[in-house]
Amino acid sequence: MNNTILTIDQGTTNTKVHLVGKDGNLYHKVSRPVSQQYPKPGWIEQDATELWQSVVQAIRSCLEASGGVEPAGIAITNQRESALVWERESGKPAGPVITWQCRRTAPFCKRLKEQGLEDEIRHRTGLGIDPLFSASKIRWLLDNIPNGRERAGQAELCAGTVDSWLLWNLTSGRKHACDVSNASRTQLLNLESLKWDDRMLDIFDVPRPVLPKLTSSNEITGETNGVDGIPDGIPVASMIGDSHAALFGQSGFRPGKVKATYGTGSSVMSSTPELVAGNQSLSSTVAWGIGEKVVYALEGNITSAGATVHWFADLLGMDTPERAAELASEVDDSEGVYIVPAFAGLGAPYWRDDVRGMISGLTRGTTAAHIARAAIESMAFQVCDVFSVMDAAAETDLELLLADGGGSRNDRLMQFQANILGHPVHRNNASQIASLGTAYLAGLALGIWKDLDEIDSLPKNHDQFEPSGKEEFYETKYEEWQDAVSRLLHQPDREKEKISQA
């Protein structure tokens, strides 16, 4: 039996494809870039055809590099909340992919809040009202497709998240499905019944026939068919959102461990013994579904993590964000400089999309290195904000932080994170932890691994960062960060001031 899994990790800026062996190692890594478009301020979208072609090209290159290995199965993990609509008959996109970062639906979300619907929506879906989630994006697309809602009601259109789009294309339109982890991020799934919620479909005006079938995260949902350069008949054996896959890849199967992915944004997630509903600061979500069993999680989404370092590098005309990290290493402390990176508002635990970024604590002695360090430290402070709220909400004491993602490669950041948290940080040195997570799920479906204990026993390479012991110093640093956030959140409403002065 061939025990190799081909993994597709379709992300915001690139598509990565790997082969994962029974030993849990990744082989023949291939990456292809995916562009983003910015048609209006705050609007971020992608071309669905380009996205799919990046997947095809990466798969072909990976299989060629392997010498023609035919994998036992395909595993998909994907950027979450991004949504699109396509024609059922032709398979052609009916609009752009509206990405998770896009804020075009903020006015509609504001109206929902003004109508007093947030508590009901949070109770049913586990998610507060925010343009991040998919439902308002699907609504916008149907509003902007000629006869979109009528065609959707007649099942002429398909709507879905990126996992659904990839499955549709891999199976030549034979399967339209979405796993429960991605579905839980749409704001259309009822977390208790694990079915599309009629009340949510009504609020967001999304016809039921447009939506995909719901599946578990390790279910064989279809087989490859008719894709040039990819053998027919390979089962698609798992689909899961990237943050959920990272938690699974970290073996965060049991409560007490928190996973933080340091990417463009950041996802801080911990599985819970049961559904925790109604938290105002965190999202309740489905971590994954294995067969008939569903595991829930608490999550905090941070809008700008690595993006803050990218911004600083661009501001100074640096070639790469790594240059900003090198500059930050020239100083041992930010010397009171704090960056609150609310470029498009603040996510968890504040959920304020009306505020914008701020730099505080500047003096005449402030240098570019201090600001670079503040940019990097802002990632750790935001993770600590979410960790603290999660620790209070979880029914189990949180023991440590499991770190992954590009930002976690920075040793200084990881040590600073441990110091600020006062808890150990374990960094997984696997280059693509989400790919491992979705491969593990596919392997369970295909019988490559028999259970979670076997997966947990696979060799894992971790680096461990312990708190330095300077509790008072880092408590003061965190208090100063919280003061900076407080000043941002409570600054006067400039628009109201302008009106009153007119």
PDB file of N, CA, C and O in Angstrom, residues 96-155:
ATOM      1  N   PRO A  96     -15.219  37.537  -7.801  1.00  0.00           N
ATOM      2  CA  PRO A  96     -13.906  37.304  -7.202  1.00  0.00           C
ATOM      3  C   PRO A  96     -13.988  36.449  -5.952  1.00  0.00           C
ATOM      4  O   PRO A  96     -15.074  36.192  -5.424  1.00  0.00           O
ATOM      5  N   VAL A  97     -12.827  35.996  -5.489  1.00  0.00           N
ATOM      6  CA  VAL A  97     -12.720  35.446  -4.134  1.00  0.00           C
ATOM      7  C   VAL A  97     -12.591  36.650  -3.200  1.00  0.00           C
ATOM      8  O   VAL A  97     -11.635  37.422  -3.311  1.00  0.00           O
ATOM      9  N   ILE A  98     -13.561  36.835  -2.330  1.00  0.00           N
ATOM     10  CA  ILE A  98     -13.463  37.914  -1.338  1.00  0.00           C
ATOM     11  C   ILE A  98     -12.709  37.358  -0.142  1.00  0.00           C
ATOM     12  O   ILE A  98     -13.165  36.419   0.509  1.00  0.00           O
ATOM     13  N   THR A  99     -11.525  37.906   0.125  1.00  0.00           N
ATOM     14  CA  THR A  99     -10.656  37.295   1.123  1.00  0.00           C
ATOM     15  C   THR A  99     -11.087  37.626   2.543  1.00  0.00           C
ATOM     16  O   THR A  99     -11.870  38.553   2.793  1.00  0.00           O
ATOM     17  N   TRP A 100     -10.543  36.859   3.467  1.00  0.00           N
ATOM     18  CA  TRP A 100     -10.853  37.043   4.890  1.00  0.00           C
ATOM     19  C   TRP A 100     -10.496  38.432   5.380  1.00  0.00           C
ATOM     20  O   TRP A 100     -11.115  38.955   6.315  1.00  0.00           O
ATOM     21  N   GLN A 101      -9.518  39.085   4.745  1.00  0.00           N
ATOM     22  CA  GLN A 101      -9.088  40.405   5.195  1.00  0.00           C
ATOM     23  C   GLN A 101     -10.001  41.525   4.715  1.00  0.00           C
ATOM     24  O   GLN A 101      -9.928  42.641   5.226  1.00  0.00           O
ATOM     25  N   CYS A 102     -10.853  41.247   3.750  1.00  0.00           N
ATOM     26  CA  CYS A 102     -11.638  42.286   3.082  1.00  0.00           C
ATOM     27  C   CYS A 102     -12.669  42.897   4.029  1.00  0.00           C
ATOM     28  O   CYS A 102     -13.347  42.186   4.763  1.00  0.00           O
ATOM     29  N   ARG A 103     -12.829  44.209   3.954  1.00  0.00           N
ATOM     30  CA  ARG A 103     -13.750  44.918   4.845  1.00  0.00           C
ATOM     31  C   ARG A 103     -14.945  45.511   4.093  1.00  0.00           C
ATOM     32  O   ARG A 103     -15.668  46.364   4.630  1.00  0.00           O
ATOM     33  N   ARG A 104     -15.194  45.073   2.870  1.00  0.00           N
ATOM     34  CA  ARG A 104     -16.249  45.698   2.067  1.00  0.00           C
ATOM     35  C   ARG A 104     -17.646  45.534   2.663  1.00  0.00           C
ATOM     36  O   ARG A 104     -18.561  46.296   2.335  1.00  0.00           O
ATOM     37  N   THR A 105     -17.826  44.538   3.499  1.00  0.00           N
ATOM     38  CA  THR A 105     -19.156  44.318   4.072  1.00  0.00           C
ATOM     39  C   THR A 105     -19.335  44.968   5.434  1.00  0.00           C
ATOM     40  O   THR A 105     -20.319  44.715   6.123  1.00  0.00           O
ATOM     41  N   ALA A 106     -18.399  45.833   5.818  1.00  0.00           N
ATOM     42  CA  ALA A 106     -18.493  46.484   7.136  1.00  0.00           C
ATOM     43  C   ALA A 106     -19.792  47.277   7.310  1.00  0.00           C
ATOM     44  O   ALA A 106     -20.401  47.223   8.389  1.00  0.00           O
ATOM     45  N   PRO A 107     -20.273  48.027   6.294  1.00  0.00           N
ATOM     46  CA  PRO A 107     -21.540  48.754   6.492  1.00  0.00           C
ATOM     47  C   PRO A 107     -22.717  47.825   6.793  1.00  0.00           C
ATOM     48  O   PRO A 107     -23.560  48.133   7.649  1.00  0.00           O
ATOM     49  N   PHE A 108     -22.792  46.691   6.096  1.00  0.00           N
ATOM     50  CA  PHE A 108     -23.874  45.735   6.361  1.00  0.00           C
ATOM     51  C   PHE A 108     -23.746  45.163   7.775  1.00  0.00           C
ATOM     52  O   PHE A 108     -24.743  45.040   8.497  1.00  0.00           O
ATOM     53  N   CYS A 109     -22.517  44.817   8.169  1.00  0.00           N
ATOM     54  CA  CYS A 109     -22.307  44.286   9.518  1.00  0.00           C
ATOM     55  C   CYS A 109     -22.697  45.307  10.575  1.00  0.00           C
ATOM     56  O   CYS A 109     -23.263  44.957  11.622  1.00  0.00           O
ATOM     57  N   LYS A 110     -22.428  46.572  10.303  1.00  0.00           N
ATOM     58  CA  LYS A 110     -22.812  47.625  11.243  1.00  0.00           C
ATOM     59  C   LYS A 110     -24.328  47.684  11.390  1.00  0.00           C
ATOM     60  O   LYS A 110     -24.852  47.858  12.505  1.00  0.00           O
ATOM     61  N   ARG A 111     -25.058  47.506  10.290  1.00  0.00           N
ATOM     62  CA  ARG A 111     -26.522  47.523  10.353  1.00  0.00           C
ATOM     63  C   ARG A 111     -27.046  46.365  11.201  1.00  0.00           C
ATOM     64  O   ARG A 111     -28.006  46.522  11.962  1.00  0.00           O
ATOM     65  N   LEU A 112     -26.411  45.186  11.060  1.00  0.00           N
ATOM     66  CA  LEU A 112     -26.828  44.049  11.885  1.00  0.00           C
ATOM     67  C   LEU A 112     -26.662  44.351  13.364  1.00  0.00           C
ATOM     68  O   LEU A 112     -27.519  44.005  14.188  1.00  0.00           O
ATOM     69  N   LYS A 113     -25.552  44.994  13.708  1.00  0.00           N
ATOM     70  CA  LYS A 113     -25.331  45.356  15.115  1.00  0.00           C
ATOM     71  C   LYS A 113     -26.378  46.350  15.586  1.00  0.00           C
ATOM     72  O   LYS A 113     -26.904  46.236  16.702  1.00  0.00           O
ATOM     73  N   GLU A 114     -26.690  47.323  14.727  1.00  0.00           N
ATOM     74  CA  GLU A 114     -27.674  48.343  15.094  1.00  0.00           C
ATOM     75  C   GLU A 114     -29.062  47.731  15.274  1.00  0.00           C
ATOM     76  O   GLU A 114     -29.892  48.251  16.023  1.00  0.00           O
ATOM     77  N   GLN A 115     -29.317  46.613  14.597  1.00  0.00           N
ATOM     78  CA  GLN A 115     -30.595  45.921  14.727  1.00  0.00           C
ATOM     79  C   GLN A 115     -30.632  45.019  15.969  1.00  0.00           C
ATOM     80  O   GLN A 115     -31.644  44.353  16.225  1.00  0.00           O
ATOM     81  N   GLY A 116     -29.526  44.992  16.720  1.00  0.00           N
ATOM     82  CA  GLY A 116     -29.481  44.222  17.953  1.00  0.00           C
ATOM     83  C   GLY A 116     -29.407  42.724  17.753  1.00  0.00           C
ATOM     84  O   GLY A 116     -29.878  41.953  18.592  1.00  0.00           O
ATOM     85  N   LEU A 117     -28.771  42.289  16.655  1.00  0.00           N
ATOM     86  CA  LEU A 117     -28.744  40.873  16.311  1.00  0.00           C
ATOM     87  C   LEU A 117     -27.487  40.136  16.786  1.00  0.00           C
ATOM     88  O   LEU A 117     -27.386  38.919  16.616  1.00  0.00           O
ATOM     89  N   GLU A 118     -26.537  40.858  17.369  1.00  0.00           N
ATOM     90  CA  GLU A 118     -25.250  40.229  17.653  1.00  0.00           C
ATOM     91  C   GLU A 118     -25.365  39.077  18.647  1.00  0.00           C
ATOM     92  O   GLU A 118     -24.758  38.016  18.453  1.00  0.00           O
ATOM     93  N   ASP A 119     -26.132  39.251  19.712  1.00  0.00           N
ATOM     94  CA  ASP A 119     -26.238  38.182  20.711  1.00  0.00           C
ATOM     95  C   ASP A 119     -26.849  36.924  20.108  1.00  0.00           C
ATOM     96  O   ASP A 119     -26.396  35.798  20.376  1.00  0.00           O
ATOM     97  N   GLU A 120     -27.876  37.082  19.286  1.00  0.00           N
ATOM     98  CA  GLU A 120     -28.512  35.925  18.664  1.00  0.00           C
ATOM     99  C   GLU A 120     -27.553  35.213  17.714  1.00  0.00           C
ATOM    100  O   GLU A 120     -27.446  33.982  17.717  1.00  0.00           O
ATOM    101  N   ILE A 121     -26.849  36.006  16.898  1.00  0.00           N
ATOM    102  CA  ILE A 121     -25.904  35.418  15.946  1.00  0.00           C
ATOM    103  C   ILE A 121     -24.781  34.701  16.684  1.00  0.00           C
ATOM    104  O   ILE A 121     -24.383  33.591  16.322  1.00  0.00           O
ATOM    105  N   ARG A 122     -24.277  35.318  17.746  1.00  0.00           N
ATOM    106  CA  ARG A 122     -23.202  34.689  18.512  1.00  0.00           C
ATOM    107  C   ARG A 122     -23.686  33.395  19.172  1.00  0.00           C
ATOM    108  O   ARG A 122     -22.968  32.398  19.204  1.00  0.00           O
ATOM    109  N   HIS A 123     -24.906  33.405  19.686  1.00  0.00           N
ATOM    110  CA  HIS A 123     -25.439  32.216  20.350  1.00  0.00           C
ATOM    111  C   HIS A 123     -25.573  31.058  19.365  1.00  0.00           C
ATOM    112  O   HIS A 123     -25.272  29.910  19.700  1.00  0.00           O
ATOM    113  N   ARG A 124     -26.007  31.342  18.153  1.00  0.00           N
ATOM    114  CA  ARG A 124     -26.234  30.281  17.179  1.00  0.00           C
ATOM    115  C   ARG A 124     -24.947  29.800  16.512  1.00  0.00           C
ATOM    116  O   ARG A 124     -24.770  28.607  16.261  1.00  0.00           O
ATOM    117  N   THR A 125     -24.053  30.743  16.210  1.00  0.00           N
ATOM    118  CA  THR A 125     -22.888  30.402  15.385  1.00  0.00           C
ATOM    119  C   THR A 125     -21.563  30.432  16.120  1.00  0.00           C
ATOM    120  O   THR A 125     -20.546  29.967  15.584  1.00  0.00           O
ATOM    121  N   GLY A 126     -21.544  31.014  17.329  1.00  0.00           N
ATOM    122  CA  GLY A 126     -20.294  31.145  18.076  1.00  0.00           C
ATOM    123  C   GLY A 126     -19.457  32.330  17.649  1.00  0.00           C
ATOM    124  O   GLY A 126     -18.381  32.552  18.211  1.00  0.00           O
ATOM    125  N   LEU A 127     -19.933  33.110  16.678  1.00  0.00           N
ATOM    126  CA  LEU A 127     -19.147  34.191  16.094  1.00  0.00           C
ATOM    127  C   LEU A 127     -19.858  35.525  16.269  1.00  0.00           C
ATOM    128  O   LEU A 127     -21.072  35.628  16.048  1.00  0.00           O
ATOM    129  N   GLY A 128     -19.095  36.553  16.634  1.00  0.00           N
ATOM    130  CA  GLY A 128     -19.643  37.899  16.677  1.00  0.00           C
ATOM    131  C   GLY A 128     -19.805  38.458  15.271  1.00  0.00           C
ATOM    132  O   GLY A 128     -19.366  37.867  14.276  1.00  0.00           O
ATOM    133  N   ILE A 129     -20.442  39.596  15.169  1.00  0.00           N
ATOM    134  CA  ILE A 129     -20.652  40.215  13.855  1.00  0.00           C
ATOM    135  C   ILE A 129     -19.382  40.927  13.430  1.00  0.00           C
ATOM    136  O   ILE A 129     -18.900  41.827  14.117  1.00  0.00           O
ATOM    137  N   ASP A 130     -18.827  40.512  12.293  1.00  0.00           N
ATOM    138  CA  ASP A 130     -17.596  41.112  11.787  1.00  0.00           C
ATOM    139  C   ASP A 130     -17.466  40.766  10.297  1.00  0.00           C
ATOM    140  O   ASP A 130     -17.848  39.670   9.881  1.00  0.00           O
ATOM    141  N   PRO A 131     -16.928  41.699   9.485  1.00  0.00           N
ATOM    142  CA  PRO A 131     -16.736  41.414   8.052  1.00  0.00           C
ATOM    143  C   PRO A 131     -15.791  40.249   7.782  1.00  0.00           C
ATOM    144  O   PRO A 131     -15.727  39.755   6.655  1.00  0.00           O
ATOM    145  N   LEU A 132     -15.043  39.803   8.798  1.00  0.00           N
ATOM    146  CA  LEU A 132     -14.121  38.681   8.634  1.00  0.00           C
ATOM    147  C   LEU A 132     -14.834  37.436   8.121  1.00  0.00           C
ATOM    148  O   LEU A 132     -14.312  36.720   7.263  1.00  0.00           O
ATOM    149  N   PHE A 133     -16.031  37.180   8.609  1.00  0.00           N
ATOM    150  CA  PHE A 133     -16.670  35.890   8.369  1.00  0.00           C
ATOM    151  C   PHE A 133     -17.369  35.847   7.002  1.00  0.00           C
ATOM    152  O   PHE A 133     -17.649  36.876   6.398  1.00  0.00           O
ATOM    153  N   SER A 134     -17.660  34.639   6.523  1.00  0.00           N
ATOM    154  CA  SER A 134     -18.012  34.433   5.121  1.00  0.00           C
ATOM    155  C   SER A 134     -19.426  34.854   4.747  1.00  0.00           C
ATOM    156  O   SER A 134     -19.679  35.187   3.581  1.00  0.00           O
ATOM    157  N   ALA A 135     -20.377  34.807   5.670  1.00  0.00           N
ATOM    158  CA  ALA A 135     -21.782  34.989   5.313  1.00  0.00           C
ATOM    159  C   ALA A 135     -22.041  36.326   4.629  1.00  0.00           C
ATOM    160  O   ALA A 135     -22.735  36.386   3.606  1.00  0.00           O
ATOM    161  N   SER A 136     -21.490  37.398   5.190  1.00  0.00           N
ATOM    162  CA  SER A 136     -21.729  38.710   4.576  1.00  0.00           C
ATOM    163  C   SER A 136     -21.033  38.821   3.221  1.00  0.00           C
ATOM    164  O   SER A 136     -21.496  39.549   2.335  1.00  0.00           O
ATOM    165  N   LYS A 137     -19.951  38.095   3.024  1.00  0.00           N
ATOM    166  CA  LYS A 137     -19.260  38.092   1.727  1.00  0.00           C
ATOM    167  C   LYS A 137     -20.126  37.392   0.664  1.00  0.00           C
ATOM    168  O   LYS A 137     -20.238  37.860  -0.476  1.00  0.00           O
ATOM    169  N   ILE A 138     -20.713  36.244   1.044  1.00  0.00           N
ATOM    170  CA  ILE A 138     -21.581  35.529   0.104  1.00  0.00           C
ATOM    171  C   ILE A 138     -22.785  36.393  -0.248  1.00  0.00           C
ATOM    172  O   ILE A 138     -23.206  36.469  -1.407  1.00  0.00           O
ATOM    173  N   ARG A 139     -23.344  37.067   0.751  1.00  0.00           N
ATOM    174  CA  ARG A 139     -24.462  37.976   0.499  1.00  0.00           C
ATOM    175  C   ARG A 139     -24.057  39.045  -0.509  1.00  0.00           C
ATOM    176  O   ARG A 139     -24.807  39.336  -1.460  1.00  0.00           O
ATOM    177  N   TRP A 140     -22.880  39.645  -0.295  1.00  0.00           N
ATOM    178  CA  TRP A 140     -22.415  40.706  -1.193  1.00  0.00           C
ATOM    179  C   TRP A 140     -22.268  40.170  -2.620  1.00  0.00           C
ATOM    180  O   TRP A 140     -22.669  40.834  -3.586  1.00  0.00           O
ATOM    181  N   LEU A 141     -21.702  38.990  -2.765  1.00  0.00           N
ATOM    182  CA  LEU A 141     -21.521  38.414  -4.096  1.00  0.00           C
ATOM    183  C   LEU A 141     -22.863  38.187  -4.778  1.00  0.00           C
ATOM    184  O   LEU A 141     -23.039  38.519  -5.968  1.00  0.00           O
ATOM    185  N   LEU A 142     -23.828  37.637  -4.073  1.00  0.00           N
ATOM    186  CA  LEU A 142     -25.142  37.400  -4.672  1.00  0.00           C
ATOM    187  C   LEU A 142     -25.829  38.708  -5.038  1.00  0.00           C
ATOM    188  O   LEU A 142     -26.551  38.786  -6.039  1.00  0.00           O
ATOM    189  N   ASP A 143     -25.583  39.748  -4.239  1.00  0.00           N
ATOM    190  CA  ASP A 143     -26.138  41.067  -4.559  1.00  0.00           C
ATOM    191  C   ASP A 143     -25.532  41.644  -5.833  1.00  0.00           C
ATOM    192  O   ASP A 143     -26.179  42.455  -6.516  1.00  0.00           O
ATOM    193  N   ASN A 144     -24.312  41.254  -6.147  1.00  0.00           N
ATOM    194  CA  ASN A 144     -23.580  41.877  -7.252  1.00  0.00           C
ATOM    195  C   ASN A 144     -23.414  40.963  -8.472  1.00  0.00           C
ATOM    196  O   ASN A 144     -22.673  41.290  -9.390  1.00  0.00           O
ATOM    197  N   ILE A 145     -24.089  39.836  -8.476  1.00  0.00           N
ATOM    198  CA  ILE A 145     -24.168  38.951  -9.636  1.00  0.00           C
ATOM    199  C   ILE A 145     -25.549  39.156 -10.258  1.00  0.00           C
ATOM    200  O   ILE A 145     -26.546  39.117  -9.537  1.00  0.00           O
ATOM    201  N   PRO A 146     -25.649  39.410 -11.573  1.00  0.00           N
ATOM    202  CA  PRO A 146     -26.969  39.588 -12.187  1.00  0.00           C
ATOM    203  C   PRO A 146     -27.907  38.428 -11.848  1.00  0.00           C
ATOM    204  O   PRO A 146     -27.573  37.263 -12.056  1.00  0.00           O
ATOM    205  N   ASN A 147     -29.065  38.760 -11.273  1.00  0.00           N
ATOM    206  CA  ASN A 147     -30.055  37.761 -10.846  1.00  0.00           C
ATOM    207  C   ASN A 147     -29.433  36.726  -9.907  1.00  0.00           C
ATOM    208  O   ASN A 147     -29.852  35.564  -9.873  1.00  0.00           O
ATOM    209  N   GLY A 148     -28.444  37.154  -9.135  1.00  0.00           N
ATOM    210  CA  GLY A 148     -27.661  36.232  -8.315  1.00  0.00           C
ATOM    211  C   GLY A 148     -28.488  35.453  -7.319  1.00  0.00           C
ATOM    212  O   GLY A 148     -28.365  34.234  -7.205  1.00  0.00           O
ATOM    213  N   ARG A 149     -29.369  36.156  -6.607  1.00  0.00           N
ATOM    214  CA  ARG A 149     -30.115  35.452  -5.564  1.00  0.00           C
ATOM    215  C   ARG A 149     -31.143  34.502  -6.173  1.00  0.00           C
ATOM    216  O   ARG A 149     -31.362  33.393  -5.669  1.00  0.00           O
ATOM    217  N   GLU A 150     -31.762  34.908  -7.261  1.00  0.00           N
ATOM    218  CA  GLU A 150     -32.711  34.022  -7.944  1.00  0.00           C
ATOM    219  C   GLU A 150     -31.996  32.786  -8.483  1.00  0.00           C
ATOM    220  O   GLU A 150     -32.479  31.656  -8.331  1.00  0.00           O
ATOM    221  N   ARG A 151     -30.848  32.983  -9.114  1.00  0.00           N
ATOM    222  CA  ARG A 151     -30.086  31.859  -9.657  1.00  0.00           C
ATOM    223  C   ARG A 151     -29.598  30.939  -8.537  1.00  0.00           C
ATOM    224  O   ARG A 151     -29.566  29.714  -8.692  1.00  0.00           O
ATOM    225  N   ALA A 152     -29.229  31.541  -7.410  1.00  0.00           N
ATOM    226  CA  ALA A 152     -28.791  30.733  -6.263  1.00  0.00           C
ATOM    227  C   ALA A 152     -29.936  29.875  -5.750  1.00  0.00           C
ATOM    228  O   ALA A 152     -29.755  28.692  -5.416  1.00  0.00           O
ATOM    229  N   GLY A 153     -31.127  30.450  -5.671  1.00  0.00           N
ATOM    230  CA  GLY A 153     -32.276  29.705  -5.199  1.00  0.00           C
ATOM    231  C   GLY A 153     -32.664  28.557  -6.104  1.00  0.00           C
ATOM    232  O   GLY A 153     -33.289  27.579  -5.660  1.00  0.00           O
ATOM    233  N   GLN A 154     -32.292  28.668  -7.382  1.00  0.00           N
ATOM    234  CA  GLN A 154     -32.588  27.608  -8.346  1.00  0.00           C
ATOM    235  C   GLN A 154     -31.410  26.655  -8.530  1.00  0.00           C
ATOM    236  O   GLN A 154     -31.410  25.846  -9.464  1.00  0.00           O
ATOM    237  N   ALA A 155     -30.425  26.769  -7.640  1.00  0.00           N
ATOM    238  CA  ALA A 155     -29.244  25.893  -7.640  1.00  0.00           C
ATOM    239  C   ALA A 155     -28.421  26.027  -8.914  1.00  0.00           C
ATOM    240  O   ALA A 155     -27.710  25.095  -9.296  1.00  0.00           O
TER     241      ALA A 155
END
